[in-house]
Every structure is written in C-alpha cells, then in structure tokens.
PDB file of N, CA and C in Angstrom:
ATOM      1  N   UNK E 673     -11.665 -10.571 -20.408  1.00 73.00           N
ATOM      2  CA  UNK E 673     -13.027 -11.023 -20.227  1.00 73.00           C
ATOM      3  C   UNK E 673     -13.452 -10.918 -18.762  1.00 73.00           C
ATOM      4  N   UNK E 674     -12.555 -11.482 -17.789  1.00 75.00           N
ATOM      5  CA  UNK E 674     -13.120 -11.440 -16.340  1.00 75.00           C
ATOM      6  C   UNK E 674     -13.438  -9.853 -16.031  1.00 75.00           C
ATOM      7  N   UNK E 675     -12.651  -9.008 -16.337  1.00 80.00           N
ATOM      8  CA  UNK E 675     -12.724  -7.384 -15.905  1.00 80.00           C
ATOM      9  C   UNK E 675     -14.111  -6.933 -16.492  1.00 80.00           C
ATOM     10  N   UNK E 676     -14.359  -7.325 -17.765  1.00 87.00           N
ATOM     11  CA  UNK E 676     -15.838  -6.531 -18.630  1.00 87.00           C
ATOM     12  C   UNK E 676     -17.053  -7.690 -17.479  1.00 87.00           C
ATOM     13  N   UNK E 677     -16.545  -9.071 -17.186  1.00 86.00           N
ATOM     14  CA  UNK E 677     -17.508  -9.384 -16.171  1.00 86.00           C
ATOM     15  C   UNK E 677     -17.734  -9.164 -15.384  1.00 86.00           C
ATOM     16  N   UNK E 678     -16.734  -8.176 -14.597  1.00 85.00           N
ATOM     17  CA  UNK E 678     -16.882  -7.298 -13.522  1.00 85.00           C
ATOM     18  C   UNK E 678     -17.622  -6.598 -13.194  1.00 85.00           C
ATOM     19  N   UNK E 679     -17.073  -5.557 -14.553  1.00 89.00           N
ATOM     20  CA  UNK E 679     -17.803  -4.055 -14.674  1.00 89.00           C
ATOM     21  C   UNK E 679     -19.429  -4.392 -15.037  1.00 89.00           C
ATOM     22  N   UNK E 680     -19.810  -5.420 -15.974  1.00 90.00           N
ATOM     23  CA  UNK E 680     -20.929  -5.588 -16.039  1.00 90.00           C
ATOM     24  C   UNK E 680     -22.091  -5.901 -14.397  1.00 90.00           C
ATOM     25  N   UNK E 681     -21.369  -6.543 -13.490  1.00 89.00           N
ATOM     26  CA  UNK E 681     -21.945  -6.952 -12.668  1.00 89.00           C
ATOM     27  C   UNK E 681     -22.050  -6.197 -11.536  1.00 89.00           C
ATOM     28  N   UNK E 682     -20.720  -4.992 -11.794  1.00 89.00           N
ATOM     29  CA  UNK E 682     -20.921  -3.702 -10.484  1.00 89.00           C
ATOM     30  C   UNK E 682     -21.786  -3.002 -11.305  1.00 89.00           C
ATOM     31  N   UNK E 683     -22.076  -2.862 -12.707  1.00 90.00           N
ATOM     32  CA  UNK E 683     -23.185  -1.886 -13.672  1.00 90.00           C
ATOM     33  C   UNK E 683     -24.590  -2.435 -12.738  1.00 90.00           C
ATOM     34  N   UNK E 684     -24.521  -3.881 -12.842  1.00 86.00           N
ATOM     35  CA  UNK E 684     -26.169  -4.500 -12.523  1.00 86.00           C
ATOM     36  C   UNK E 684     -26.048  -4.155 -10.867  1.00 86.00           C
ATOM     37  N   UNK E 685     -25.600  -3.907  -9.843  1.00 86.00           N
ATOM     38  CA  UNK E 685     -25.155  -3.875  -8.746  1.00 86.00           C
ATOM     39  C   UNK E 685     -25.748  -1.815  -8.254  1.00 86.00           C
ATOM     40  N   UNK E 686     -25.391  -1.652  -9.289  1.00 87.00           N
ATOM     41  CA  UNK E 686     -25.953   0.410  -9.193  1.00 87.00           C
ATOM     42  C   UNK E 686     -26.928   0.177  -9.698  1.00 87.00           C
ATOM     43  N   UNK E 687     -27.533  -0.387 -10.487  1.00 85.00           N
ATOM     44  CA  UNK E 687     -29.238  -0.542 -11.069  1.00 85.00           C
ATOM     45  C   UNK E 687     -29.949  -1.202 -10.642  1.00 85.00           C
ATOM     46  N   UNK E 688     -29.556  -2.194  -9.704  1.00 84.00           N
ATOM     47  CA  UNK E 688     -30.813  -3.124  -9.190  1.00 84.00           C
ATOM     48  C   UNK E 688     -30.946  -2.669  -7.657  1.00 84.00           C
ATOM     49  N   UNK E 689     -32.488  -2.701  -7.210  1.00 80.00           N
ATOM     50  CA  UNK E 689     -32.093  -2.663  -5.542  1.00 80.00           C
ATOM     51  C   UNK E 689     -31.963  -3.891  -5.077  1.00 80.00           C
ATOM     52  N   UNK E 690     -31.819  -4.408  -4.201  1.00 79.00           N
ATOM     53  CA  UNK E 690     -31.746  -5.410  -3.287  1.00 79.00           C
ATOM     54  C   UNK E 690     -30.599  -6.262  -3.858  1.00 79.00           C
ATOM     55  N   UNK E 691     -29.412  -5.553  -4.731  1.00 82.00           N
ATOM     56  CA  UNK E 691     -28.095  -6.312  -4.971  1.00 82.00           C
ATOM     57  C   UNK E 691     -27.358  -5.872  -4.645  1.00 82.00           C
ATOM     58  N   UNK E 692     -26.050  -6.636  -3.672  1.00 84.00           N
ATOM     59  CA  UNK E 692     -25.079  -6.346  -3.423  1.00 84.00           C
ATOM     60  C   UNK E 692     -23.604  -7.101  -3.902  1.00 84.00           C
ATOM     61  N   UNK E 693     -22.576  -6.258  -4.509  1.00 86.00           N
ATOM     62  CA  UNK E 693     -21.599  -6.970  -4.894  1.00 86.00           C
ATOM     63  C   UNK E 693     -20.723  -6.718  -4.034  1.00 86.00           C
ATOM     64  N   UNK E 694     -20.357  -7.578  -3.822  1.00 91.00           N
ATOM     65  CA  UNK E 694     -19.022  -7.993  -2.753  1.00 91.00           C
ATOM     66  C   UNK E 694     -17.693  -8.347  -3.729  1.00 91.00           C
ATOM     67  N   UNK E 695     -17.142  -6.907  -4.131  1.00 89.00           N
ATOM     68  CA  UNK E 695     -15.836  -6.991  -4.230  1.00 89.00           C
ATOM     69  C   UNK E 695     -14.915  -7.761  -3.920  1.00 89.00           C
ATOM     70  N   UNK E 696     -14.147  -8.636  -4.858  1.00 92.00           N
ATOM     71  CA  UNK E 696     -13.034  -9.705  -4.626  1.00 92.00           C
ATOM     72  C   UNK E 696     -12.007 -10.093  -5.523  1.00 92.00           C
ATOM     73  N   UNK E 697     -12.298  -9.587  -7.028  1.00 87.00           N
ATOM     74  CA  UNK E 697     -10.809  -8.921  -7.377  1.00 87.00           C
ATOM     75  C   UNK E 697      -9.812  -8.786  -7.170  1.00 87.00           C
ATOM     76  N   UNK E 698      -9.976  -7.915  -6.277  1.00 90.00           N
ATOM     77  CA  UNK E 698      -8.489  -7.150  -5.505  1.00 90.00           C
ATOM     78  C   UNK E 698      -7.875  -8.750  -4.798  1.00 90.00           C
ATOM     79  N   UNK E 699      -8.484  -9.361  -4.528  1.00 94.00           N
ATOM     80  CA  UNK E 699      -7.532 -10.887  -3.753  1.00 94.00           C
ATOM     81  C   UNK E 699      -7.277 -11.637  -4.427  1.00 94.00           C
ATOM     82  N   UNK E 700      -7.194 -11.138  -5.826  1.00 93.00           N
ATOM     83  CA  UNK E 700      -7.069 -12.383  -6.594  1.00 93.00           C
ATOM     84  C   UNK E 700      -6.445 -11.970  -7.984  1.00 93.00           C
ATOM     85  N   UNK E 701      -6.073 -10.846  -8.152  1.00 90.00           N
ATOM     86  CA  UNK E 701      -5.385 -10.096  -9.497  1.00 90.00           C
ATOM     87  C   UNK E 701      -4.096  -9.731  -8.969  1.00 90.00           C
ATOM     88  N   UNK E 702      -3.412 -10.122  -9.614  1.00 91.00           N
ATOM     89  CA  UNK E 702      -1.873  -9.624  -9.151  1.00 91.00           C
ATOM     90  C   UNK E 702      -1.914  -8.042  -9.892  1.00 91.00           C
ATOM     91  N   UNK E 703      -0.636  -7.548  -9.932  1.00 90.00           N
ATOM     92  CA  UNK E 703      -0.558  -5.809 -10.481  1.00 90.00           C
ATOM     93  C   UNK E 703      -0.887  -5.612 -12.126  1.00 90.00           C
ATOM     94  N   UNK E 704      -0.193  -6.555 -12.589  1.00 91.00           N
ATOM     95  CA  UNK E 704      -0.209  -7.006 -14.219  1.00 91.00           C
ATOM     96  C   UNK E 704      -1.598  -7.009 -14.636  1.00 91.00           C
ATOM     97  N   UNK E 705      -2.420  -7.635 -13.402  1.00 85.00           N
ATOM     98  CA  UNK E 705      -3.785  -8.014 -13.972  1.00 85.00           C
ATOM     99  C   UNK E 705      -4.176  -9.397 -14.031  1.00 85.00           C
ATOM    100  N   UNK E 706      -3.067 -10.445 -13.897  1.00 89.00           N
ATOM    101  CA  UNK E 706      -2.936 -11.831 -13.928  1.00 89.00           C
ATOM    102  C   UNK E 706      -3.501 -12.424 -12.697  1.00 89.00           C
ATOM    103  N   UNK E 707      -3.882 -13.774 -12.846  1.00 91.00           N
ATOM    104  CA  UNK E 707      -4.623 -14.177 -11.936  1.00 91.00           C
ATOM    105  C   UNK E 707      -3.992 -14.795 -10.650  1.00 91.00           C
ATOM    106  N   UNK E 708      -3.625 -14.122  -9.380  1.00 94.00           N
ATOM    107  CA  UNK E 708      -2.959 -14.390  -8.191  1.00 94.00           C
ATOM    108  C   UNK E 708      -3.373 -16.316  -7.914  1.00 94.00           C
ATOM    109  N   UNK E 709      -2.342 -17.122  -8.434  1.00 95.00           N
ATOM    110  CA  UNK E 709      -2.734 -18.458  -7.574  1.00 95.00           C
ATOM    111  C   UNK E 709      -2.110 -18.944  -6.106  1.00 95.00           C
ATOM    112  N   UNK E 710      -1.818 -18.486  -5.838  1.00 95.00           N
ATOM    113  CA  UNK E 710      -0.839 -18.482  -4.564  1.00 95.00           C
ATOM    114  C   UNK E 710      -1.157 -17.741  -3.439  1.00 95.00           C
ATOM    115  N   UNK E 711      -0.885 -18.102  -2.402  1.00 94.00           N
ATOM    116  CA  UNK E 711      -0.646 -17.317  -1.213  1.00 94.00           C
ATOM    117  C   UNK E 711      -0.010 -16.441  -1.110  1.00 94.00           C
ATOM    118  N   UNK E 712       0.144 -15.195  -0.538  1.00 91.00           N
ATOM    119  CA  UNK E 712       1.192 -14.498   0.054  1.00 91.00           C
ATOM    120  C   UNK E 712       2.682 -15.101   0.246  1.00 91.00           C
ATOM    121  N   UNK E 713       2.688 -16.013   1.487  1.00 94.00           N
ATOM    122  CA  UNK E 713       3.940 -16.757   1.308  1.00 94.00           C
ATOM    123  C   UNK E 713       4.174 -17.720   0.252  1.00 94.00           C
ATOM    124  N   UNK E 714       3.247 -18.084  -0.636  1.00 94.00           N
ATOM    125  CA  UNK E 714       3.231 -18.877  -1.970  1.00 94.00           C
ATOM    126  C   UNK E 714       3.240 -20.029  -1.181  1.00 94.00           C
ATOM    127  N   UNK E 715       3.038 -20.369  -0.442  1.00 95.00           N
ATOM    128  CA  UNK E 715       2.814 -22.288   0.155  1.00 95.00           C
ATOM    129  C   UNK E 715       1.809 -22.503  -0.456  1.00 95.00           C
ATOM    130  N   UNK E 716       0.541 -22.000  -0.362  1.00 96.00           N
ATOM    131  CA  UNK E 716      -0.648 -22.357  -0.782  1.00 96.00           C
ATOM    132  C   UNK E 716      -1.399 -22.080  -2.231  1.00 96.00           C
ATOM    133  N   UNK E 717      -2.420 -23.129  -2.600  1.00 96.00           N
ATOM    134  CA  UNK E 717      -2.805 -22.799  -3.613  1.00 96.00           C
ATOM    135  C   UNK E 717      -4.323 -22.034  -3.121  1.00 96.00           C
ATOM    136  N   UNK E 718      -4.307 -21.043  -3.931  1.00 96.00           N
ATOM    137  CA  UNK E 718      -5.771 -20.624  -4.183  1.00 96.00           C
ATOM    138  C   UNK E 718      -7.259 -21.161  -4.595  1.00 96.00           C
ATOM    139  N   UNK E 719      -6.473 -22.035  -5.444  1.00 96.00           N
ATOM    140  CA  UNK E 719      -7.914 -22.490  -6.333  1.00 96.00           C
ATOM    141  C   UNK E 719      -7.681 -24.095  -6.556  1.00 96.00           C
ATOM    142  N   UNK E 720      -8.786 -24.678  -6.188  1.00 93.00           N
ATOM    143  CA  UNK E 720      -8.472 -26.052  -6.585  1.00 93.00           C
ATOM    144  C   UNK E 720      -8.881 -26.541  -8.103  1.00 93.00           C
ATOM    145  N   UNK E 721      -9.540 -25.794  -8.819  1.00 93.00           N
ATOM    146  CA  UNK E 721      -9.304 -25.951  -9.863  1.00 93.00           C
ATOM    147  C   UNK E 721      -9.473 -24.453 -11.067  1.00 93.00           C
ATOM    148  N   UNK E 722     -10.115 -24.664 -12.020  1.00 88.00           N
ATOM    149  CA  UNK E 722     -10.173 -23.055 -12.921  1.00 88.00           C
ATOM    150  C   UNK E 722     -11.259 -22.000 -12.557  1.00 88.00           C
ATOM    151  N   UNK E 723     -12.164 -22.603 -11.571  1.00 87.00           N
ATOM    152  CA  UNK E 723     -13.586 -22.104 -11.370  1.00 87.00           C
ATOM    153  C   UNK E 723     -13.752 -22.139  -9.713  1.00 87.00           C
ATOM    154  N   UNK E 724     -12.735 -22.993  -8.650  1.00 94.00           N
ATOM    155  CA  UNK E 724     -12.982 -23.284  -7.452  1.00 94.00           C
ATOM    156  C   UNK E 724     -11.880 -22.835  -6.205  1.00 94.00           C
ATOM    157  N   UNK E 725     -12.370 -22.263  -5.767  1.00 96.00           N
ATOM    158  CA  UNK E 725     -10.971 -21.160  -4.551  1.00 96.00           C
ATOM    159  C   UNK E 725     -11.198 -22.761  -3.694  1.00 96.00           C
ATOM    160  N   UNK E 726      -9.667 -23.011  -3.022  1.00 97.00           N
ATOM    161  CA  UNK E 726      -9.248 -23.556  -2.569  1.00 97.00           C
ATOM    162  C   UNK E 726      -9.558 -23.689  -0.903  1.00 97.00           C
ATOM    163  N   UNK E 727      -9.559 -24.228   0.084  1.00 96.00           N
ATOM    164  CA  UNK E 727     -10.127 -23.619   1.711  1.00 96.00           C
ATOM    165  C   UNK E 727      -8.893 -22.250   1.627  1.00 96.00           C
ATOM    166  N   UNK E 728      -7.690 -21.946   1.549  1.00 96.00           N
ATOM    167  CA  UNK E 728      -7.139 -20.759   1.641  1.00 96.00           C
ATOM    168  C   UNK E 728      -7.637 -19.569   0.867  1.00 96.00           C
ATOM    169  N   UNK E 729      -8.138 -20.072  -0.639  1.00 97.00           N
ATOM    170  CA  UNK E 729      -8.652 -18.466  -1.039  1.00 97.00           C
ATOM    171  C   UNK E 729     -10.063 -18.900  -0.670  1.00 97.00           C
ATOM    172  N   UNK E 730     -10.792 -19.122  -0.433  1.00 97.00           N
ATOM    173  CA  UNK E 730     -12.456 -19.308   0.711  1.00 97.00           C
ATOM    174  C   UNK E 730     -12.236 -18.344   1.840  1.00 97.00           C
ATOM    175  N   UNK E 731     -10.792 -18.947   2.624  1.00 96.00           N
ATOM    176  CA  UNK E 731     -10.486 -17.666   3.775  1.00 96.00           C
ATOM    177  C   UNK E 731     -10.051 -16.220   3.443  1.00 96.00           C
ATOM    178  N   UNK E 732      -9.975 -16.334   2.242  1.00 96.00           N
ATOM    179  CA  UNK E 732      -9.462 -14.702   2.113  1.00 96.00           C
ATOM    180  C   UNK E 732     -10.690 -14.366   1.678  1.00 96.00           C
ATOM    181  N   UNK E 733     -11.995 -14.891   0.926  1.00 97.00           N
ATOM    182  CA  UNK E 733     -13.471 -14.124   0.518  1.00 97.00           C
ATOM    183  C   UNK E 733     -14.202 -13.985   2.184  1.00 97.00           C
ATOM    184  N   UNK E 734     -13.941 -15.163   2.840  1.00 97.00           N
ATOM    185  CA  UNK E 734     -14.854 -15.054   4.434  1.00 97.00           C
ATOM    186  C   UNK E 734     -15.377 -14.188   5.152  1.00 97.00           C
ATOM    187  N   UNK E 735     -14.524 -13.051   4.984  1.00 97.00           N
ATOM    188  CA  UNK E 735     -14.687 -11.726   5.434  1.00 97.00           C
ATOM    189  C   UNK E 735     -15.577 -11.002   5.148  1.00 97.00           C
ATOM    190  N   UNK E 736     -15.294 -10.771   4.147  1.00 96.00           N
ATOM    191  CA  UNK E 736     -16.219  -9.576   2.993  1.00 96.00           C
ATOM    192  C   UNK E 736     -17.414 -10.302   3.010  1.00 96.00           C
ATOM    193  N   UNK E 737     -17.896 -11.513   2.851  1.00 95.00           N
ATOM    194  CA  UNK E 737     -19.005 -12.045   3.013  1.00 95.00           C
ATOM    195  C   UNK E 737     -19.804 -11.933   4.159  1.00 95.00           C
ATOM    196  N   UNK E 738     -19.001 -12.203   5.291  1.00 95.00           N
ATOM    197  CA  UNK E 738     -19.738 -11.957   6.784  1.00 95.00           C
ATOM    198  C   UNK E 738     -19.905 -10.939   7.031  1.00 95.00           C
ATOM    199  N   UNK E 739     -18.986 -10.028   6.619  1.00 93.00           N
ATOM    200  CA  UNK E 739     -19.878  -8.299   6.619  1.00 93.00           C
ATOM    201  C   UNK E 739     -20.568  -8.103   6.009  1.00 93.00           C
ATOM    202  N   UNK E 740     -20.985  -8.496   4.651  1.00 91.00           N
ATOM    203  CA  UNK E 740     -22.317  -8.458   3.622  1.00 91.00           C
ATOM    204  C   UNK E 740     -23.183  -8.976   4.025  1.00 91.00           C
ATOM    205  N   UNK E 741     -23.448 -10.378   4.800  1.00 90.00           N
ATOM    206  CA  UNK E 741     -24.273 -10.753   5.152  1.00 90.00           C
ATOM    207  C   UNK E 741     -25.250 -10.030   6.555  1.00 90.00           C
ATOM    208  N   UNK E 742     -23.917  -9.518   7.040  1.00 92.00           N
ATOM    209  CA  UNK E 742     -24.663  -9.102   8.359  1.00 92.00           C
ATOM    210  C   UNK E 742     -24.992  -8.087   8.343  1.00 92.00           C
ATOM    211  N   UNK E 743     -24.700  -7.093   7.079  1.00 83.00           N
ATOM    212  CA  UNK E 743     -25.716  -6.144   7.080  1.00 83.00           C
ATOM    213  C   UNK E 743     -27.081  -5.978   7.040  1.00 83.00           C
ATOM    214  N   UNK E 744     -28.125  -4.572   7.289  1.00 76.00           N
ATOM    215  CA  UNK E 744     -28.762  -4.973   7.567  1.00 76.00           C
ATOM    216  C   UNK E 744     -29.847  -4.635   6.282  1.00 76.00           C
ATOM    217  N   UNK E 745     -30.969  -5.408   5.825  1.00 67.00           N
ATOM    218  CA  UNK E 745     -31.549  -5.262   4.262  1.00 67.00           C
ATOM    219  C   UNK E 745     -32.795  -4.019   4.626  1.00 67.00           C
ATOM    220  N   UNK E 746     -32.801  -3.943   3.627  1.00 62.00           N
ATOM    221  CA  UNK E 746     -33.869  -2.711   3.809  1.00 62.00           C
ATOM    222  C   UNK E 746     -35.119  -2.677   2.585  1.00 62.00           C
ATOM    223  N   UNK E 747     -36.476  -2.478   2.898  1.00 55.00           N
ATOM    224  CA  UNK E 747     -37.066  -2.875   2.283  1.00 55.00           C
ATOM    225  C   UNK E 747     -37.909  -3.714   2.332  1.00 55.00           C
ATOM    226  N   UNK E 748     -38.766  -4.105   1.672  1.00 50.00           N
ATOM    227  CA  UNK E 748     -39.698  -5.795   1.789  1.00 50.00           C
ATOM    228  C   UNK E 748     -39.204  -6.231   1.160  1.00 50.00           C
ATOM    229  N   UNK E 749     -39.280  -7.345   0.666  1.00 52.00           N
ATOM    230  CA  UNK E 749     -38.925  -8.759   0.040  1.00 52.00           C
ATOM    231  C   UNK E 749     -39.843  -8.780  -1.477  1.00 52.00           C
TER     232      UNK E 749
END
C-alpha cells in the first residue's frame, strides 16, 4: 500500500504545476522493502509512533526539505 501511495503521488507530482515531491522512501525502506525503524547504528528510534518520525528520522527528512524549500518557485500564485 505505501509504494502504490507513492507512485500515486510522484503520478500527481508530473501532472500538477506548482507540486513538488520530496522523495523520502529511500530513508526509510530497508532492501526487502520493510519499514527501516532504526538508526544506522540502531541506538535510535525513527518514529515515535506508526504515523510520526521521531527528532532522529525529522533529521534525516531536514535536508531534502531545506533544499525544496529554498528553491526557487516559478510562476504566479
């Protein structure tokens, strides 16, 4: 289910203008496809609960967000 919610939302992401998806998947799917809860060194949890990234997985989206944001929009409003 999460993957077809994916693909649906990079589908709406090539069809709409003024949307951008910020890829984050990849930080959070292990190889299997299963859902990464852990850190790298596994100390930490990811998610504080089934729906909520933890302050450690927050720091691993931080990135990708501050470069999305600071791009620059194009267009009117």
């Amino acid at each position: 289910l999460r993957r077809e919610a994916n693909e649906m939302l990079r589908s709406l992401a090539r069809d709409v203008d003024r949307v951008l998806l910020v890829e984050t998947a990849d930080l959070f799917e292990l190889p299997d496809g299963s859902v990464r809860l852990l850190s790298d060194d596994g100390r930490d949890l990811l998610y504080h609960d089934d729906n909520h990234l933890s302050d450690r997985g927050a720091a691993l989206v931080r990135p990708r967000l501050t470069r999305a944001l600071a791009r620059p929009t194009t267009g009117a409003p």
